[in-house]
PDB file of C-alpha atoms in Angstrom:
ATOM      1  CA  MET A   1    -110.349-151.721 -12.702  1.00 51.00           C
ATOM      2  CA  PHE A   2    -114.168-151.558 -12.755  1.00 49.00           C
ATOM      3  CA  LEU A   3    -114.001-149.775 -16.108  1.00 46.00           C
ATOM      4  CA  LYS A   4    -111.778-152.534 -17.495  1.00 50.00           C
ATOM      5  CA  PHE A   5    -114.318-155.160 -16.481  1.00 50.00           C
ATOM      6  CA  LEU A   6    -117.059-153.168 -18.192  1.00 51.00           C
ATOM      7  CA  ILE A   7    -114.954-153.085 -21.349  1.00 50.00           C
ATOM      8  CA  ALA A   8    -114.565-156.861 -21.218  1.00 49.00           C
ATOM      9  CA  LEU A   9    -118.330-157.247 -21.014  1.00 50.00           C
ATOM     10  CA  LEU A  10    -118.986-155.139 -24.098  1.00 53.00           C
ATOM     11  CA  PRO A  11    -119.963-157.045 -27.249  1.00 52.00           C
ATOM     12  CA  VAL A  12    -117.198-157.674 -29.773  1.00 49.00           C
ATOM     13  CA  CYS A  13    -117.822-154.910 -32.293  1.00 52.00           C
ATOM     14  CA  ALA A  14    -117.242-154.834 -36.043  1.00 53.00           C
ATOM     15  CA  ALA A  15    -114.040-152.783 -35.919  1.00 86.00           C
ATOM     16  CA  TYR A  16    -110.384-153.630 -35.597  1.00 96.00           C
ATOM     17  CA  HIS A  17    -108.890-153.559 -32.131  1.00 97.00           C
ATOM     18  CA  LYS A  18    -105.444-152.357 -31.267  1.00 97.00           C
ATOM     19  CA  THR A  19    -103.351-155.339 -30.222  1.00 98.00           C
ATOM     20  CA  ASN A  20    -103.081-154.262 -26.587  1.00 97.00           C
ATOM     21  CA  THR A  21    -106.841-153.710 -26.396  1.00 97.00           C
ATOM     22  CA  LEU A  22    -107.581-157.065 -28.013  1.00 98.00           C
ATOM     23  CA  LEU A  23    -105.303-158.943 -25.609  1.00 98.00           C
ATOM     24  CA  THR A  24    -106.629-157.008 -22.607  1.00 97.00           C
ATOM     25  CA  ARG A  25    -110.195-157.928 -23.509  1.00 97.00           C
ATOM     26  CA  ILE A  26    -109.224-161.579 -23.713  1.00 98.00           C
ATOM     27  CA  LYS A  27    -107.391-161.490 -20.363  1.00 98.00           C
ATOM     28  CA  LEU A  28    -110.369-159.892 -18.672  1.00 97.00           C
ATOM     29  CA  THR A  29    -112.673-162.462 -20.257  1.00 97.00           C
ATOM     30  CA  CYS A  30    -110.458-165.115 -18.690  1.00 97.00           C
ATOM     31  CA  ALA A  31    -110.769-163.393 -15.327  1.00 97.00           C
ATOM     32  CA  LEU A  32    -114.561-163.455 -15.617  1.00 96.00           C
ATOM     33  CA  THR A  33    -114.912-167.019 -16.948  1.00 96.00           C
ATOM     34  CA  GLU A  34    -114.193-170.001 -14.729  1.00 95.00           C
ATOM     35  CA  GLN A  35    -113.420-172.389 -17.605  1.00 97.00           C
ATOM     36  CA  LEU A  36    -110.914-170.018 -19.244  1.00 98.00           C
ATOM     37  CA  GLN A  37    -107.295-169.684 -18.216  1.00 98.00           C
ATOM     38  CA  CYS A  38    -104.834-167.150 -19.620  1.00 98.00           C
ATOM     39  CA  ARG A  39    -101.057-167.223 -19.326  1.00 98.00           C
ATOM     40  CA  MET A  40     -98.262-165.227 -20.904  1.00 98.00           C
ATOM     41  CA  VAL A  41     -95.289-166.818 -22.640  1.00 98.00           C
ATOM     42  CA  ASP A  42     -92.974-163.870 -23.159  1.00 97.00           C
ATOM     43  CA  ASP A  43     -95.280-161.382 -24.918  1.00 97.00           C
ATOM     44  CA  ILE A  44     -97.572-164.083 -26.356  1.00 98.00           C
ATOM     45  CA  LEU A  45    -100.935-164.815 -24.737  1.00 98.00           C
ATOM     46  CA  VAL A  46    -102.019-168.469 -24.495  1.00 98.00           C
ATOM     47  CA  VAL A  47    -105.656-169.180 -23.640  1.00 98.00           C
ATOM     48  CA  ASN A  48    -107.002-172.522 -22.442  1.00 98.00           C
ATOM     49  CA  TRP A  49    -110.592-173.665 -22.191  1.00 98.00           C
ATOM     50  CA  ASN A  50    -110.847-176.634 -19.802  1.00 98.00           C
ATOM     51  CA  ALA A  51    -107.177-176.370 -18.896  1.00 97.00           C
ATOM     52  CA  HIS A  52    -107.523-179.252 -16.417  1.00 96.00           C
ATOM     53  CA  LYS A  53    -108.130-181.698 -19.280  1.00 97.00           C
ATOM     54  CA  THR A  54    -105.562-183.250 -21.596  1.00 97.00           C
ATOM     55  CA  PRO A  55    -104.604-181.195 -24.673  1.00 97.00           C
ATOM     56  CA  ASP A  56    -106.933-181.711 -27.615  1.00 98.00           C
ATOM     57  CA  THR A  57    -107.474-178.798 -30.010  1.00 98.00           C
ATOM     58  CA  LEU A  58    -104.942-176.041 -30.766  1.00 98.00           C
ATOM     59  CA  LEU A  59    -105.880-172.894 -32.696  1.00 98.00           C
ATOM     60  CA  VAL A  60    -103.192-170.367 -33.703  1.00 98.00           C
ATOM     61  CA  PHE A  61    -104.054-166.932 -35.121  1.00 98.00           C
ATOM     62  CA  ASN A  62    -102.233-163.859 -36.437  1.00 98.00           C
ATOM     63  CA  GLU A  63     -98.901-165.522 -37.145  1.00 98.00           C
ATOM     64  CA  HIS A  64     -98.310-163.144 -40.024  1.00 98.00           C
ATOM     65  CA  ALA A  65     -98.430-159.566 -38.810  1.00 98.00           C
ATOM     66  CA  ARG A  66    -100.559-158.017 -41.565  1.00 98.00           C
ATOM     67  CA  GLU A  67    -103.353-160.595 -41.218  1.00 98.00           C
ATOM     68  CA  ARG A  68    -105.123-158.639 -38.472  1.00 98.00           C
ATOM     69  CA  VAL A  69    -108.543-160.101 -39.224  1.00 98.00           C
ATOM     70  CA  THR A  70    -107.353-163.429 -37.821  1.00 98.00           C
ATOM     71  CA  GLY A  71    -106.721-161.883 -34.397  1.00 98.00           C
ATOM     72  CA  GLU A  72    -110.227-160.442 -34.489  1.00 98.00           C
ATOM     73  CA  LEU A  73    -111.593-163.909 -35.226  1.00 98.00           C
ATOM     74  CA  ALA A  74    -109.666-165.304 -32.253  1.00 98.00           C
ATOM     75  CA  LEU A  75    -111.350-162.774 -29.971  1.00 98.00           C
ATOM     76  CA  LYS A  76    -114.741-163.746 -31.377  1.00 98.00           C
ATOM     77  CA  VAL A  77    -114.105-167.476 -30.938  1.00 98.00           C
ATOM     78  CA  ILE A  78    -112.916-167.023 -27.341  1.00 98.00           C
ATOM     79  CA  HIS A  79    -116.108-165.133 -26.490  1.00 97.00           C
ATOM     80  CA  LYS A  80    -118.212-167.845 -28.151  1.00 98.00           C
ATOM     81  CA  LEU A  81    -116.597-170.650 -26.130  1.00 97.00           C
ATOM     82  CA  LYS A  82    -118.681-169.558 -23.155  1.00 95.00           C
ATOM     83  CA  ARG A  83    -121.820-170.303 -25.172  1.00 96.00           C
ATOM     84  CA  TRP A  84    -120.584-173.381 -27.018  1.00 97.00           C
ATOM     85  CA  LYS A  85    -119.118-175.024 -23.893  1.00 97.00           C
ATOM     86  CA  PRO A  86    -116.948-177.630 -25.655  1.00 97.00           C
ATOM     87  CA  SER A  87    -116.285-180.663 -23.466  1.00 97.00           C
ATOM     88  CA  LYS A  88    -112.631-180.991 -24.479  1.00 97.00           C
ATOM     89  CA  ARG A  89    -109.617-178.763 -23.924  1.00 98.00           C
ATOM     90  CA  VAL A  90    -109.190-175.994 -26.476  1.00 98.00           C
ATOM     91  CA  THR A  91    -105.944-174.016 -26.557  1.00 98.00           C
ATOM     92  CA  ILE A  92    -105.849-170.715 -28.437  1.00 98.00           C
ATOM     93  CA  VAL A  93    -102.984-168.394 -29.333  1.00 98.00           C
ATOM     94  CA  PRO A  94    -104.914-165.275 -30.440  1.00 98.00           C
ATOM     95  CA  VAL A  95    -101.910-163.275 -31.680  1.00 98.00           C
ATOM     96  CA  LEU A  96     -98.701-165.198 -32.291  1.00 98.00           C
ATOM     97  CA  ASN A  97     -96.784-162.308 -33.871  1.00 98.00           C
ATOM     98  CA  VAL A  98     -97.448-159.594 -31.295  1.00 98.00           C
ATOM     99  CA  TRP A  99     -94.543-157.351 -32.298  1.00 98.00           C
ATOM    100  CA  GLY A 100     -95.485-157.545 -35.982  1.00 98.00           C
ATOM    101  CA  ARG A 101     -99.176-156.765 -35.477  1.00 98.00           C
ATOM    102  CA  LYS A 102     -98.222-153.672 -33.503  1.00 98.00           C
ATOM    103  CA  GLN A 103     -95.919-152.560 -36.334  1.00 98.00           C
ATOM    104  CA  VAL A 104     -98.840-152.836 -38.749  1.00 97.00           C
ATOM    105  CA  GLU A 105    -100.844-150.576 -36.442  1.00 97.00           C
ATOM    106  CA  LYS A 106     -97.996-148.056 -36.520  1.00 97.00           C
ATOM    107  CA  GLY A 107     -98.330-147.639 -40.275  1.00 96.00           C
ATOM    108  CA  HIS A 108     -96.434-150.587 -41.783  1.00 97.00           C
ATOM    109  CA  PRO A 109     -99.325-152.587 -43.306  1.00 96.00           C
ATOM    110  CA  CYS A 110     -97.257-155.036 -45.356  1.00 97.00           C
ATOM    111  CA  ILE A 111     -95.178-156.579 -42.554  1.00 97.00           C
ATOM    112  CA  ARG A 112     -95.459-160.356 -42.537  1.00 98.00           C
ATOM    113  CA  LYS A 113     -92.436-161.647 -40.619  1.00 98.00           C
ATOM    114  CA  ASN A 114     -91.431-161.413 -36.971  1.00 98.00           C
ATOM    115  CA  ARG A 115     -89.061-158.979 -35.264  1.00 98.00           C
ATOM    116  CA  ARG A 116     -86.028-160.989 -36.455  1.00 97.00           C
ATOM    117  CA  GLY A 117     -87.150-161.003 -40.082  1.00 97.00           C
ATOM    118  CA  VAL A 118     -88.252-164.654 -40.080  1.00 98.00           C
ATOM    119  CA  ASP A 119     -91.440-166.128 -41.470  1.00 98.00           C
ATOM    120  CA  THR A 120     -92.216-168.391 -38.531  1.00 98.00           C
ATOM    121  CA  ASN A 121     -94.493-170.514 -40.703  1.00 98.00           C
ATOM    122  CA  ARG A 122     -91.400-171.589 -42.637  1.00 97.00           C
ATOM    123  CA  ASN A 123     -89.334-172.141 -39.483  1.00 97.00           C
ATOM    124  CA  PHE A 124     -90.447-175.768 -38.948  1.00 97.00           C
ATOM    125  CA  GLN A 125     -88.270-177.207 -41.679  1.00 87.00           C
ATOM    126  CA  GLY A 126     -87.545-180.921 -41.701  1.00 81.00           C
ATOM    127  CA  THR A 127     -86.059-181.119 -45.183  1.00 76.00           C
ATOM    128  CA  PRO A 128     -84.129-177.851 -45.701  1.00 78.00           C
ATOM    129  CA  HIS A 129     -85.528-175.406 -48.248  1.00 86.00           C
ATOM    130  CA  HIS A 130     -83.744-172.057 -48.420  1.00 85.00           C
ATOM    131  CA  TYR A 131     -85.764-168.962 -49.274  1.00 89.00           C
ATOM    132  CA  GLY A 132     -83.120-166.267 -48.751  1.00 86.00           C
ATOM    133  CA  LYS A 133     -83.073-163.559 -46.114  1.00 90.00           C
ATOM    134  CA  ALA A 134     -84.719-160.962 -48.360  1.00 92.00           C
ATOM    135  CA  SER A 135     -87.655-163.255 -49.046  1.00 94.00           C
ATOM    136  CA  GLU A 136     -91.006-162.792 -47.317  1.00 94.00           C
ATOM    137  CA  GLU A 137     -90.750-166.521 -46.610  1.00 94.00           C
ATOM    138  CA  TYR A 138     -87.246-166.526 -45.076  1.00 95.00           C
ATOM    139  CA  GLU A 139     -87.114-169.652 -42.921  1.00 95.00           C
ATOM    140  CA  GLY A 140     -84.554-168.502 -40.328  1.00 94.00           C
ATOM    141  CA  ASP A 141     -81.048-169.636 -39.413  1.00 93.00           C
ATOM    142  CA  HIS A 142     -82.205-173.092 -38.360  1.00 94.00           C
ATOM    143  CA  PRO A 143     -85.461-174.930 -37.591  1.00 95.00           C
ATOM    144  CA  LEU A 144     -87.356-173.647 -34.546  1.00 97.00           C
ATOM    145  CA  SER A 145     -84.992-170.729 -34.133  1.00 97.00           C
ATOM    146  CA  GLU A 146     -87.821-168.356 -33.191  1.00 98.00           C
ATOM    147  CA  LYS A 147     -89.746-167.988 -29.935  1.00 98.00           C
ATOM    148  CA  GLU A 148     -93.043-168.077 -31.852  1.00 98.00           C
ATOM    149  CA  SER A 149     -92.336-171.378 -33.589  1.00 98.00           C
ATOM    150  CA  GLN A 150     -90.832-172.820 -30.403  1.00 98.00           C
ATOM    151  CA  LEU A 151     -94.070-172.092 -28.547  1.00 98.00           C
ATOM    152  CA  VAL A 152     -96.247-173.663 -31.248  1.00 98.00           C
ATOM    153  CA  ALA A 153     -94.002-176.731 -31.359  1.00 98.00           C
ATOM    154  CA  GLN A 154     -94.171-177.101 -27.574  1.00 98.00           C
ATOM    155  CA  LEU A 155     -97.965-176.915 -27.641  1.00 98.00           C
ATOM    156  CA  LEU A 156     -98.203-179.386 -30.507  1.00 98.00           C
ATOM    157  CA  ASP A 157     -95.869-181.826 -28.776  1.00 96.00           C
ATOM    158  CA  GLN A 158     -98.108-182.008 -25.695  1.00 96.00           C
ATOM    159  CA  GLY A 159    -100.454-184.480 -27.362  1.00 96.00           C
ATOM    160  CA  VAL A 160    -102.705-182.212 -29.422  1.00 98.00           C
ATOM    161  CA  LYS A 161    -105.155-184.130 -31.593  1.00 98.00           C
ATOM    162  CA  ARG A 162    -106.392-181.330 -33.872  1.00 98.00           C
ATOM    163  CA  TYR A 163    -104.481-178.227 -34.998  1.00 98.00           C
ATOM    164  CA  VAL A 164    -105.701-175.265 -37.029  1.00 98.00           C
ATOM    165  CA  ASN A 165    -103.372-172.494 -38.200  1.00 98.00           C
ATOM    166  CA  VAL A 166    -105.397-169.444 -39.235  1.00 98.00           C
ATOM    167  CA  HIS A 167    -104.297-167.011 -41.951  1.00 98.00           C
ATOM    168  CA  SER A 168    -105.695-164.590 -44.503  1.00 98.00           C
ATOM    169  CA  GLY A 169    -104.846-163.705 -48.085  1.00 96.00           C
ATOM    170  CA  GLU A 170    -107.355-166.029 -49.754  1.00 97.00           C
ATOM    171  CA  ALA A 171    -110.411-168.116 -48.886  1.00 97.00           C
ATOM    172  CA  SER A 172    -109.489-171.739 -48.334  1.00 98.00           C
ATOM    173  CA  ILE A 173    -109.627-174.747 -46.039  1.00 98.00           C
ATOM    174  CA  TYR A 174    -106.504-176.844 -46.462  1.00 98.00           C
ATOM    175  CA  MET A 175    -105.210-180.130 -45.125  1.00 98.00           C
ATOM    176  CA  PRO A 176    -101.593-181.395 -45.422  1.00 98.00           C
ATOM    177  CA  TYR A 177     -99.269-181.357 -46.947  1.00 97.00           C
ATOM    178  CA  ASP A 178     -98.165-177.797 -47.706  1.00 96.00           C
ATOM    179  CA  GLY A 179     -94.815-178.785 -49.201  1.00 95.00           C
ATOM    180  CA  SER A 180     -95.511-182.186 -50.712  1.00 94.00           C
ATOM    181  CA  THR A 181     -98.225-184.040 -52.619  1.00 95.00           C
ATOM    182  CA  ASP A 182     -97.635-187.156 -50.496  1.00 96.00           C
ATOM    183  CA  ARG A 183    -100.666-188.625 -48.750  1.00 97.00           C
ATOM    184  CA  PRO A 184    -100.490-187.966 -44.968  1.00 97.00           C
ATOM    185  CA  ALA A 185    -101.609-190.291 -42.210  1.00 97.00           C
ATOM    186  CA  HIS A 186    -105.285-189.905 -41.292  1.00 98.00           C
ATOM    187  CA  TYR A 187    -105.975-188.586 -44.784  1.00 98.00           C
ATOM    188  CA  ASP A 188    -109.569-189.855 -44.908  1.00 98.00           C
ATOM    189  CA  THR A 189    -110.500-188.268 -41.573  1.00 98.00           C
ATOM    190  CA  MET A 190    -109.055-184.896 -42.538  1.00 98.00           C
ATOM    191  CA  LYS A 191    -110.646-185.031 -45.992  1.00 98.00           C
ATOM    192  CA  ARG A 192    -114.071-185.679 -44.488  1.00 98.00           C
ATOM    193  CA  ASN A 193    -113.631-182.777 -42.110  1.00 98.00           C
ATOM    194  CA  ILE A 194    -112.519-180.213 -44.680  1.00 98.00           C
ATOM    195  CA  ASP A 195    -115.362-181.225 -46.972  1.00 98.00           C
ATOM    196  CA  LYS A 196    -117.823-180.767 -44.094  1.00 98.00           C
ATOM    197  CA  TRP A 197    -116.412-177.389 -43.094  1.00 98.00           C
ATOM    198  CA  GLY A 198    -116.046-176.343 -46.724  1.00 98.00           C
ATOM    199  CA  ALA A 199    -119.810-176.685 -47.145  1.00 97.00           C
ATOM    200  CA  LEU A 200    -120.072-173.632 -44.871  1.00 97.00           C
ATOM    201  CA  CYS A 201    -117.721-171.600 -47.088  1.00 97.00           C
ATOM    202  CA  ASN A 202    -118.967-171.442 -50.657  1.00 95.00           C
ATOM    203  CA  ASP A 203    -116.025-169.380 -51.894  1.00 95.00           C
ATOM    204  CA  CYS A 204    -113.324-171.549 -50.287  1.00 97.00           C
ATOM    205  CA  VAL A 205    -110.786-173.692 -52.098  1.00 97.00           C
ATOM    206  CA  VAL A 206    -110.829-177.019 -50.246  1.00 98.00           C
ATOM    207  CA  GLY A 207    -108.277-179.839 -50.366  1.00 98.00           C
ATOM    208  CA  PRO A 208    -104.649-180.832 -49.715  1.00 98.00           C
ATOM    209  CA  ALA A 209    -102.735-177.557 -49.908  1.00 97.00           C
ATOM    210  CA  ALA A 210     -99.862-178.632 -52.163  1.00 96.00           C
ATOM    211  CA  LYS A 211    -102.337-180.100 -54.665  1.00 96.00           C
ATOM    212  CA  VAL A 212    -105.026-177.425 -54.867  1.00 96.00           C
ATOM    213  CA  SER A 213    -103.286-174.149 -53.962  1.00 92.00           C
ATOM    214  CA  SER A 214    -101.194-172.053 -56.308  1.00 81.00           C
ATOM    215  CA  TYR A 215     -97.864-172.798 -54.600  1.00 85.00           C
ATOM    216  CA  ARG A 216     -96.024-175.058 -52.178  1.00 94.00           C
ATOM    217  CA  ALA A 217     -94.933-173.873 -48.755  1.00 95.00           C
ATOM    218  CA  TYR A 218     -91.991-175.562 -47.026  1.00 95.00           C
ATOM    219  CA  GLY A 219     -91.364-175.706 -43.299  1.00 95.00           C
ATOM    220  CA  THR A 220     -94.915-174.990 -42.113  1.00 97.00           C
ATOM    221  CA  SER A 221     -96.311-175.801 -38.698  1.00 98.00           C
ATOM    222  CA  VAL A 222     -99.082-177.915 -40.251  1.00 98.00           C
ATOM    223  CA  ASP A 223     -96.574-180.209 -41.943  1.00 98.00           C
ATOM    224  CA  TYR A 224     -94.507-180.294 -38.744  1.00 98.00           C
ATOM    225  CA  ALA A 225     -97.604-181.238 -36.750  1.00 98.00           C
ATOM    226  CA  VAL A 226     -98.443-184.205 -38.962  1.00 98.00           C
ATOM    227  CA  HIS A 227     -94.832-185.403 -39.041  1.00 97.00           C
ATOM    228  CA  SER A 228     -94.811-185.142 -35.232  1.00 97.00           C
ATOM    229  CA  GLY A 229     -97.815-187.421 -34.874  1.00 97.00           C
ATOM    230  CA  VAL A 230    -100.692-184.934 -34.551  1.00 98.00           C
ATOM    231  CA  PRO A 231    -103.636-186.800 -36.151  1.00 98.00           C
ATOM    232  CA  GLU A 232    -105.262-183.739 -37.752  1.00 98.00           C
ATOM    233  CA  ALA A 233    -103.782-180.436 -38.940  1.00 98.00           C
ATOM    234  CA  TYR A 234    -105.350-177.755 -41.111  1.00 98.00           C
ATOM    235  CA  THR A 235    -104.768-174.289 -42.533  1.00 98.00           C
ATOM    236  CA  PHE A 236    -107.720-171.914 -42.737  1.00 98.00           C
ATOM    237  CA  GLU A 237    -107.379-168.841 -44.961  1.00 98.00           C
ATOM    238  CA  ILE A 238    -110.329-166.693 -43.956  1.00 98.00           C
ATOM    239  CA  PHE A 239    -110.259-163.704 -46.321  1.00 98.00           C
ATOM    240  CA  GLY A 240    -108.517-162.495 -49.443  1.00 96.00           C
ATOM    241  CA  GLN A 241    -109.007-159.774 -52.007  1.00 95.00           C
ATOM    242  CA  ASN A 242    -107.134-158.772 -55.142  1.00 93.00           C
ATOM    243  CA  SER A 243    -105.652-155.421 -54.230  1.00 94.00           C
ATOM    244  CA  ARG A 244    -102.385-153.510 -54.348  1.00 93.00           C
ATOM    245  CA  SER A 245    -103.030-152.507 -50.756  1.00 95.00           C
ATOM    246  CA  CYS A 246    -101.747-154.961 -48.150  1.00 95.00           C
ATOM    247  CA  GLU A 247    -104.465-153.821 -45.770  1.00 95.00           C
ATOM    248  CA  ARG A 248    -107.222-154.594 -48.293  1.00 95.00           C
ATOM    249  CA  MET A 249    -105.563-157.751 -49.590  1.00 96.00           C
ATOM    250  CA  PHE A 250    -105.476-159.431 -46.187  1.00 98.00           C
ATOM    251  CA  ASN A 251    -108.244-157.745 -44.205  1.00 98.00           C
ATOM    252  CA  PRO A 252    -111.877-156.912 -44.963  1.00 97.00           C
ATOM    253  CA  LYS A 253    -113.086-153.352 -44.628  1.00 95.00           C
ATOM    254  CA  PRO A 254    -114.612-152.566 -41.221  1.00 94.00           C
ATOM    255  CA  SER A 255    -118.035-152.586 -42.886  1.00 94.00           C
ATOM    256  CA  GLU A 256    -117.376-156.152 -44.122  1.00 96.00           C
ATOM    257  CA  LEU A 257    -115.678-157.442 -41.004  1.00 97.00           C
ATOM    258  CA  GLU A 258    -118.731-158.689 -39.124  1.00 97.00           C
ATOM    259  CA  ASN A 259    -119.894-160.865 -42.026  1.00 97.00           C
ATOM    260  CA  VAL A 260    -116.465-162.460 -42.380  1.00 97.00           C
ATOM    261  CA  LEU A 261    -116.223-163.118 -38.647  1.00 98.00           C
ATOM    262  CA  ALA A 262    -119.745-164.543 -38.494  1.00 97.00           C
ATOM    263  CA  LYS A 263    -119.062-167.002 -41.320  1.00 98.00           C
ATOM    264  CA  TRP A 264    -115.843-168.290 -39.818  1.00 98.00           C
ATOM    265  CA  THR A 265    -117.176-168.343 -36.275  1.00 98.00           C
ATOM    266  CA  ALA A 266    -119.848-170.773 -37.507  1.00 98.00           C
ATOM    267  CA  ILE A 267    -117.103-172.952 -38.986  1.00 98.00           C
ATOM    268  CA  PHE A 268    -115.066-172.884 -35.771  1.00 98.00           C
ATOM    269  CA  LYS A 269    -118.132-173.952 -33.822  1.00 98.00           C
ATOM    270  CA  GLU A 270    -117.899-177.208 -35.787  1.00 98.00           C
ATOM    271  CA  VAL A 271    -114.115-177.420 -35.304  1.00 98.00           C
ATOM    272  CA  VAL A 272    -114.091-177.241 -31.506  1.00 97.00           C
TER     273      VAL A 272
END
């Protein structure tokens, strides 16, 4: 046990962690930090800073299995909370797709979907849009059919005021909508925020996702959040590279990892 506590105290290094190691480090950080609380929902770890306060900010990472860099960023952000000391409640899901991330570690670097073959970020459909079971964006049998999307929906429905869903595959800071060019409620507030955060990311595409990205995504948690009354919802895409390799397309090399994490940690300091 003493060795485990020493591991938790080690600095977050510029290398990818195995999923079990990453989650263990976070749990031990919770054990050593009064303001942090960890709980398990099935195999998914949920972390709360200032758990005694009303829900405010929700951050979800590593929803798509191959986007391992996002889980590394979650670890970094959780460690930084002790220094930043935000006054509000911050809820973090560091690895939403635990099974999938472990499959990537076992030598399947292109896996995106969950154990049941569903893209959980298409599983929040209000207006049905069918992708087909063979698609990387298969939306599932029905809305909120998956434990991952059910958990995110439950957290969002607790009165969250700001939601960020973190991905990789490109560099961007998006606001709603993902599936429509309609103007969402609280548009001006979200636009001011993404412009402010975008100033810290020179290579980021910034704007409403359906208008400025290369495609529309239907049934996302960000669109669900806004339709459910969450005032602010965003998608951050923290790294992308043109490559035939899934590992290189979605994740920086270990030698590049620290720079990517440092840039986005600075942005998340402004978010929380």
